CSV table of C-alpha atoms and ligand atoms in Angstrom, one decimal:
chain,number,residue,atom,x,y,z
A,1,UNK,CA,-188.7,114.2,72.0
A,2,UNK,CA,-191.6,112.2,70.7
A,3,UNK,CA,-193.9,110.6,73.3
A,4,UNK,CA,-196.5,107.5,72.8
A,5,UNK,CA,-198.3,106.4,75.2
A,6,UNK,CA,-200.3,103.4,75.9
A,7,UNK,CA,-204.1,103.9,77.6
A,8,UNK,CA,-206.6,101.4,79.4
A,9,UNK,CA,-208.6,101.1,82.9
A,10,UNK,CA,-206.5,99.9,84.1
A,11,UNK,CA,-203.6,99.9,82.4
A,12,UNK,CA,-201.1,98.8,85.2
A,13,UNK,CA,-200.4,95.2,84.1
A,14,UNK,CA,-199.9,96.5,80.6
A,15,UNK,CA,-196.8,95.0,78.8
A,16,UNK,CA,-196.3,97.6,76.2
A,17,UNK,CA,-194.2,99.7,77.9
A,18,UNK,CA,-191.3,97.4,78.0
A,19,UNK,CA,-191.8,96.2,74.2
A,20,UNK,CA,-191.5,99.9,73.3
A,21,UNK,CA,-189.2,101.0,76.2
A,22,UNK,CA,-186.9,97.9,74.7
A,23,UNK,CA,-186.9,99.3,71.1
A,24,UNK,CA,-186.1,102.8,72.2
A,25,UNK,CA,-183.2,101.9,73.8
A,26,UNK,CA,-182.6,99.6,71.3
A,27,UNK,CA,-182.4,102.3,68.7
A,28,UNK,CA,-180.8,104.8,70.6
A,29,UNK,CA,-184.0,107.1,70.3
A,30,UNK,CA,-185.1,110.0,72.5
A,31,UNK,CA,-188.8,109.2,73.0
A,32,UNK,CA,-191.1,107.9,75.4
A,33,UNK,CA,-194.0,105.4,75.9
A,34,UNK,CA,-196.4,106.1,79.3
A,35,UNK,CA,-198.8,104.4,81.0
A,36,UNK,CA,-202.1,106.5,81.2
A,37,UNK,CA,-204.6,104.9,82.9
A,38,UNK,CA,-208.3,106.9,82.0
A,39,UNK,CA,-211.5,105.7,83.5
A,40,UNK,CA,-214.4,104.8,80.6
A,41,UNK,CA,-216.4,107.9,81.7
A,42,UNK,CA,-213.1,110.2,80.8
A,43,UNK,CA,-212.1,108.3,77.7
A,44,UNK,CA,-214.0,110.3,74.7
A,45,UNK,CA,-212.0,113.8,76.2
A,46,UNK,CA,-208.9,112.3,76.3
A,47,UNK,CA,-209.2,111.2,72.7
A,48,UNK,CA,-210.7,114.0,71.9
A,49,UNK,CA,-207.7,115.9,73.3
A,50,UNK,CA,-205.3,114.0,71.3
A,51,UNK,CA,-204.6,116.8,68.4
A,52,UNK,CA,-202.2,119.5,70.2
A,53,UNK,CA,-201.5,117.4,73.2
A,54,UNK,CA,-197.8,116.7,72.2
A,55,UNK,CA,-198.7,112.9,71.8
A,56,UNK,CA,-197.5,111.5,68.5
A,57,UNK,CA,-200.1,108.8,69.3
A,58,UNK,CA,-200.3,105.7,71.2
A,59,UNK,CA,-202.2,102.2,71.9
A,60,UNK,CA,-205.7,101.6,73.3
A,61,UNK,CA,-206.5,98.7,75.3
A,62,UNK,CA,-209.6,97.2,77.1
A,63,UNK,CA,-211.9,98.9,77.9
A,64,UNK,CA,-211.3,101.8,75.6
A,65,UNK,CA,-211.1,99.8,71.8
A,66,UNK,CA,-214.6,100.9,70.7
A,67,UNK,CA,-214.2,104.3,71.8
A,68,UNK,CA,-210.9,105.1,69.9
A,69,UNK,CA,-212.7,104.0,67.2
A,70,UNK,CA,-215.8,106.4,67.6
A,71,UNK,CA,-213.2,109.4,68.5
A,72,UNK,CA,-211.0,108.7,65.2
A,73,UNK,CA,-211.6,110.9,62.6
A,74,UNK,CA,-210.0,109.0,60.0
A,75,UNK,CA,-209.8,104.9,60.1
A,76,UNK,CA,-207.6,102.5,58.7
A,77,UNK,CA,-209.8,99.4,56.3
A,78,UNK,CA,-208.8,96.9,59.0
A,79,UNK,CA,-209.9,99.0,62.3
A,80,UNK,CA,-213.2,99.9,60.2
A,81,UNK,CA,-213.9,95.6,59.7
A,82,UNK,CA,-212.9,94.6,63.2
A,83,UNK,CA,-215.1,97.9,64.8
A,84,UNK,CA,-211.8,98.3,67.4
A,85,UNK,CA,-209.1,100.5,67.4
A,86,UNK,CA,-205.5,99.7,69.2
A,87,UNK,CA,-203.1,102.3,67.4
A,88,UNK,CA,-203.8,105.8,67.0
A,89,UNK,CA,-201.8,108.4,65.5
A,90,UNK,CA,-201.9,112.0,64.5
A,91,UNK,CA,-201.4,112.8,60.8
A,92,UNK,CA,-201.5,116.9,60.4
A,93,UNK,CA,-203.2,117.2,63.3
A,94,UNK,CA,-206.4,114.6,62.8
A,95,UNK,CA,-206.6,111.7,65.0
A,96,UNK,CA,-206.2,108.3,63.0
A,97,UNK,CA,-206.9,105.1,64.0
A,98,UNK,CA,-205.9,101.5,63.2
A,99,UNK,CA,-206.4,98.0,64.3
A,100,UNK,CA,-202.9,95.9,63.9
A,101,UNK,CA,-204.1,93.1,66.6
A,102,UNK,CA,-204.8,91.1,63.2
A,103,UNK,CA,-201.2,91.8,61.8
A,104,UNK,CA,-200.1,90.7,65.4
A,105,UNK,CA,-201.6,88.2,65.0
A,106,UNK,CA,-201.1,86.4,61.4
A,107,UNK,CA,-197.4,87.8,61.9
A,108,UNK,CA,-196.9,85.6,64.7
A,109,UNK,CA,-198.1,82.4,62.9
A,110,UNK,CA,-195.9,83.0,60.0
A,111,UNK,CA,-193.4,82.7,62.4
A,112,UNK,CA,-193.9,79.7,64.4
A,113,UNK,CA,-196.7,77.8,62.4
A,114,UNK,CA,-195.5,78.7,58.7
A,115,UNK,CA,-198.1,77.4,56.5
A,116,UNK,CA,-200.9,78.2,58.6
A,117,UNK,CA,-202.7,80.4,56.6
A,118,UNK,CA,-202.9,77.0,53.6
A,119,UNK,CA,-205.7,75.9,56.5
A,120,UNK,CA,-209.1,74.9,54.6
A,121,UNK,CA,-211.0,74.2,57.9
A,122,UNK,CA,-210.4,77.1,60.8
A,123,UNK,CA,-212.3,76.5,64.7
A,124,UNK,CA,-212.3,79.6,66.8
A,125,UNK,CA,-213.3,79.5,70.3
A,126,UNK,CA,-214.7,82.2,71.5
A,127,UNK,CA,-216.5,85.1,69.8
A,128,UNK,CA,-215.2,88.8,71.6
A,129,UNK,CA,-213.4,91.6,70.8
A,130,UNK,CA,-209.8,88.9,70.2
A,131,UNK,CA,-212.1,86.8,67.7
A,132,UNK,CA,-212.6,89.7,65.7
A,133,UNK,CA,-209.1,90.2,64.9
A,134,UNK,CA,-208.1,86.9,64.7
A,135,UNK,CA,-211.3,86.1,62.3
A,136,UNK,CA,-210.3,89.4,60.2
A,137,UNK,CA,-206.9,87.9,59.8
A,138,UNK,CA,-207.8,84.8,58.9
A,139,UNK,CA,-210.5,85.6,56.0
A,140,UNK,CA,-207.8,88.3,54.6
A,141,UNK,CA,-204.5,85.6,54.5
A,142,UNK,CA,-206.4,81.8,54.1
A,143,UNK,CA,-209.3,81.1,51.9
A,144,UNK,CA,-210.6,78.7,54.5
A,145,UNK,CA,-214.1,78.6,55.9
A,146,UNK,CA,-214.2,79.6,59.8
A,147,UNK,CA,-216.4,78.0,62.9
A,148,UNK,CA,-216.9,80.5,65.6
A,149,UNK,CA,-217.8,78.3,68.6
A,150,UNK,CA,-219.3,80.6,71.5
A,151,UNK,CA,-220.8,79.6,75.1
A,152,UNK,CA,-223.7,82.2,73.7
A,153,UNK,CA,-224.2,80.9,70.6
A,154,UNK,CA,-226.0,84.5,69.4
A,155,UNK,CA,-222.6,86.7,69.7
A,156,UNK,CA,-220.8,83.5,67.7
A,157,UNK,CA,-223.9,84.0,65.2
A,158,UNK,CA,-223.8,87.6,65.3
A,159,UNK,CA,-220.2,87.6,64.4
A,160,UNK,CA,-221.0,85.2,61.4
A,161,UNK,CA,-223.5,87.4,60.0
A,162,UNK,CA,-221.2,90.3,60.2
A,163,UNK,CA,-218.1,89.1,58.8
A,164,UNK,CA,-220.1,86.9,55.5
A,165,UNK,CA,-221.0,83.5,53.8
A,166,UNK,CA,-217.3,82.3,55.1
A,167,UNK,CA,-218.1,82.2,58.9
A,168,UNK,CA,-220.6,80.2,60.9
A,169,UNK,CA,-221.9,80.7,64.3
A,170,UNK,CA,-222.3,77.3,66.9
A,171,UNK,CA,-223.0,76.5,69.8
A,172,UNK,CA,-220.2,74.8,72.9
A,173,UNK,CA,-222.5,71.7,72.4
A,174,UNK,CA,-221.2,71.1,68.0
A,175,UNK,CA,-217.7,71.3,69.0
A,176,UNK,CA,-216.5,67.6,69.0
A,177,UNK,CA,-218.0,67.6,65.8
A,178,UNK,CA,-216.5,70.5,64.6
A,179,UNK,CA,-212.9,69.8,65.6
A,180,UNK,CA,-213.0,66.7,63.6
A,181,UNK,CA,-212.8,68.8,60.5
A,182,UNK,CA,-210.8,71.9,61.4
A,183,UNK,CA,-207.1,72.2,60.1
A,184,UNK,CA,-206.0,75.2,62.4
A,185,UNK,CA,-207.9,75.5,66.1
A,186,UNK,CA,-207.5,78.7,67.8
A,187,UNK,CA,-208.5,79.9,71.3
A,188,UNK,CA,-209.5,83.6,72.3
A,189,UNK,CA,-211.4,82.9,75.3
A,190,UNK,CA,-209.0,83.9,78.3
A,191,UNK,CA,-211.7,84.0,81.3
A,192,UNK,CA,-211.5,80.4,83.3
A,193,UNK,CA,-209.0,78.9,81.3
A,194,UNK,CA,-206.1,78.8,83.9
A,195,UNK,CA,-208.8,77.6,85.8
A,196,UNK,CA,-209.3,74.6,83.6
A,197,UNK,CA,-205.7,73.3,84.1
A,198,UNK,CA,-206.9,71.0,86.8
A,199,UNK,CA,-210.3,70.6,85.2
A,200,UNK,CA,-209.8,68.6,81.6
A,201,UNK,CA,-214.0,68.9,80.8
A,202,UNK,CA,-213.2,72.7,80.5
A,203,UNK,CA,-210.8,72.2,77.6
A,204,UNK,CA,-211.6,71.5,74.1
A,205,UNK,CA,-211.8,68.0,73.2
A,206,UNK,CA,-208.6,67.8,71.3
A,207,UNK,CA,-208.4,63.9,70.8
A,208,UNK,CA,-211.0,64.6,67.7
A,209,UNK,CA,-209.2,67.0,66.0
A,210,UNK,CA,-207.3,65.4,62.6
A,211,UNK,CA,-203.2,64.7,63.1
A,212,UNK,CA,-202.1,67.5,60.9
A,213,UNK,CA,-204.3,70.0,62.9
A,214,UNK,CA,-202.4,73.3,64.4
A,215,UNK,CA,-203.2,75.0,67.8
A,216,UNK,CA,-202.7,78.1,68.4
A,217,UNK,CA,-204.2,80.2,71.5
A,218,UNK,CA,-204.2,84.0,71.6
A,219,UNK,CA,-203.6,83.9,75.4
A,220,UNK,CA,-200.2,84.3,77.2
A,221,UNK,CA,-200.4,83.6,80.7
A,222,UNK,CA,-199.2,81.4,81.6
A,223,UNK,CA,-197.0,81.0,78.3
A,224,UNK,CA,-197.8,77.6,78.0
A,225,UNK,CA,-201.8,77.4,78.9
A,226,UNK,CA,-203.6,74.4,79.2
A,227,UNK,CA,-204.7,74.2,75.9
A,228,UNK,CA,-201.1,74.3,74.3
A,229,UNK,CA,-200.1,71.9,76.6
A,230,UNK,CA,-202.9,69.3,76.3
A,231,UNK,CA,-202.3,69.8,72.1
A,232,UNK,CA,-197.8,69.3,72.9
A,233,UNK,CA,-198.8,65.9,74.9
A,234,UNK,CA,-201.4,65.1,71.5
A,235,UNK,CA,-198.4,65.7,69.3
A,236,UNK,CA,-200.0,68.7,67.4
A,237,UNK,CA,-198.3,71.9,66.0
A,238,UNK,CA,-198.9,74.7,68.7
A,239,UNK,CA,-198.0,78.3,69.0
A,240,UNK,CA,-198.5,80.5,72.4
A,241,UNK,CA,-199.6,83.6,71.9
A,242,UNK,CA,-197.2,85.8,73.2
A,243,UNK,CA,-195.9,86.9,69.7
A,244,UNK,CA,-198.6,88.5,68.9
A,245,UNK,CA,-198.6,91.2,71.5
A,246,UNK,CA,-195.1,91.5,70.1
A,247,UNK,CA,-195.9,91.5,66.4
A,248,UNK,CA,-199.2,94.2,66.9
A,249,UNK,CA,-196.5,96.6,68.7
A,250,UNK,CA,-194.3,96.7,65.7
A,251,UNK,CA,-196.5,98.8,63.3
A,252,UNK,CA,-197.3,101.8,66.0
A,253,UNK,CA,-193.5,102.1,67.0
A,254,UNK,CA,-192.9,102.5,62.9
A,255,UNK,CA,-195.6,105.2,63.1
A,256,UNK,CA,-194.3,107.2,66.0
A,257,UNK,CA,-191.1,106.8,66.0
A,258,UNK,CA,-190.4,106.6,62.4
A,259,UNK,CA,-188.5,102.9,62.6
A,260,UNK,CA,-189.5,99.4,61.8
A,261,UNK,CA,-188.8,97.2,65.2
A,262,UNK,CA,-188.0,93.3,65.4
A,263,UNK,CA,-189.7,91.4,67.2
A,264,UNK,CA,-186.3,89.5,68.7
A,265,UNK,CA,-185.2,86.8,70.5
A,266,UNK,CA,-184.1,89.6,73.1
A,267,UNK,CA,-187.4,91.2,73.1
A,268,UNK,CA,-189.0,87.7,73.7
A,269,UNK,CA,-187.1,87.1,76.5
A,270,UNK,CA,-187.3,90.5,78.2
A,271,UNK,CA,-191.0,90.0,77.9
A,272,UNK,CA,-191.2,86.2,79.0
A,273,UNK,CA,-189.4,87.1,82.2
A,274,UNK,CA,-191.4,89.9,83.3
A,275,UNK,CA,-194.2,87.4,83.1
A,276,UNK,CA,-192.5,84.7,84.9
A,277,UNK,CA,-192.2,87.6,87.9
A,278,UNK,CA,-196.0,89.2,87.7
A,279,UNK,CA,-198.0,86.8,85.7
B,1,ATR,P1,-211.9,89.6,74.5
B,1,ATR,O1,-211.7,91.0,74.0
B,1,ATR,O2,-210.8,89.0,75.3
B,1,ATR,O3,-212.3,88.7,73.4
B,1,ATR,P2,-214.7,89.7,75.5
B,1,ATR,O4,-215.1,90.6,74.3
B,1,ATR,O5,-215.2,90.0,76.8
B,1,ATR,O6,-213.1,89.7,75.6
B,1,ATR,O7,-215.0,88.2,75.1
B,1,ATR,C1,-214.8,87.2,76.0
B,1,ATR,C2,-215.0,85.8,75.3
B,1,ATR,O8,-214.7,84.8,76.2
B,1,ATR,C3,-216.5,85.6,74.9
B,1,ATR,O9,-216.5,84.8,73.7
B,1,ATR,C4,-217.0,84.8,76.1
B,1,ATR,O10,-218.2,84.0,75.9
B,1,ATR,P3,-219.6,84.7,76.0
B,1,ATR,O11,-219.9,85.5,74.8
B,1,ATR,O12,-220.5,83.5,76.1
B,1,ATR,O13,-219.6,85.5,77.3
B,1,ATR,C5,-215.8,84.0,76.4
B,1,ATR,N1,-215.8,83.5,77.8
B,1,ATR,C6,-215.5,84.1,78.9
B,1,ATR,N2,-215.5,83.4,80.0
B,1,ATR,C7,-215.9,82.1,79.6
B,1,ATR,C8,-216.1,80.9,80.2
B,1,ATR,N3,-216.0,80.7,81.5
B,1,ATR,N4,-216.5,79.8,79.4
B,1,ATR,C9,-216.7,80.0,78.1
B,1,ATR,N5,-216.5,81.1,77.5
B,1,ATR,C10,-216.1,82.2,78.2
């Protein structure tokens, strides 16, 4: 039987069980995908006790990205450029590690903002661990040049400086100005924003971004967040970003369990009402 797991602190509320639970079923396969919940202080032994453990491999999430990465021998281009890991696997017994929160998340807009990546003028709120991957995805599939827009401007400059001449750093205070210009807004900033539903200064001043301009927020709880809906009301093209916890799942399953996944309808669902019951 071949067993994945999925590892955070904590890693209760995690989702990925049921994406991967669904496609087992799905495919008749005799596997499993656990919870294990490992506090920070325990993390580097339990990577480092990967090899020989019986683990084909498994996802990492917060707080544990950076240290996957540090315990991974070998490291896939992407994981290396976003300085997180979320997949790991074992290949003859070395522990490898990937990132595939960027495929997540470019695979996701393909499917419900096609044309996305033809975006000349990209805005991303936010400047953590989520902008990395989104900002990795979008320099590797656009050509377009990308605004990180931070509360603390240094992490959004620190971020340009890292990933090159086609990112820019900026303050809360240059994003009216900003937005006039951007083709393709995208949120990563989770904190406060359910908070904001009630509050419209909180949300991004969408009345001065152009016609043609897509939304698209990396957060999925609610489904439909405030900044979807305020950019629905304005008429804009808006994605949720439930698709890409989908889409990031589907290259580890391949890797484990030696079949490409779907992300379905079905899936969508599944995962759509278990948030509708524990949001
Ligand atoms: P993640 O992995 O989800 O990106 P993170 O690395 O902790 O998490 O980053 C959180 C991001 O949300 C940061 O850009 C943070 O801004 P700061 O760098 O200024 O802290 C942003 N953020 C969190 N709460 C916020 C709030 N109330 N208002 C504005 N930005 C907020």
């Amino acid at each position: 039987m071949t067993r994945a797991f999925v590892t955070g602190w904590p890693v209760a509320h995690s989702r990925s069980p049921l994406i991967h639970g669904h496609w087992l079923s799905a495919f008749g396969i005799e596997g499993s995908y656990e919870k294990i919940a490992v506090p920070p202080e325990k993390a580097p032994d339990f990577f480092g006790a990967l090899p020989g453990s019986g683990f084909a491999g498994g996802n990492v999430t917060v707080p544990h990205k950076e240290t996957a990465l540090r315990a991974a021998s070998r490291l896939d281009a992407t994981a290396a450029a976003i300085g997180a890991v979320n997949t790991l696997w074992l290949e003859d017994g070395t522990l490898c590690g990937g990132n595939t929160d960027a495929y997540g998340f470019a695979a996701n807009l393909d499917a419900l903002l096609p044309g996305w990546d033809g975006a000349e003028d990209v805005v991303i709120l936010g400047a953590g661990g989520a902008a990395r991957a989104v900002l990795h995805a979008v320099l590797d599939r656009s050509r377009a040049r990308v605004r990180v827009i931070n509360r603390t401007v240094a992490r959004a400059e620190a971020l340009a400086e890292a990933f090159g001449p086609r990112v820019s750093g900026h303050g809360e205070g240059e994003q009216r100005a900003l937005l006039r210009h951007a083709d393709l807004l995208v949120n990563t900033v989770s904190k406060d924003m359910a908070k904001a539903a009630g509050d419209g200064d909180a949300l991004p001043e969408l009345d001065s971004l152009p016609d043609h301009a897509m939304v698209s927020d990396i957060v999925y709880v609610p489904l439909e967040t405030p900044l979807l809906r305020a950019a629905r009301l304005r008429g804009l093209a808006a994605a949720d970003g439930l698709g890409m916890l989908l889409h990031q799942a589907v290259p580890g399953f391949e890797r484990w369990f030696g079949v490409r996944p779907e992300v379905t309808a079905a899936l969508r669902d599944l995962v759509v009402s278990d948030i509708e019951r524990v949001p």
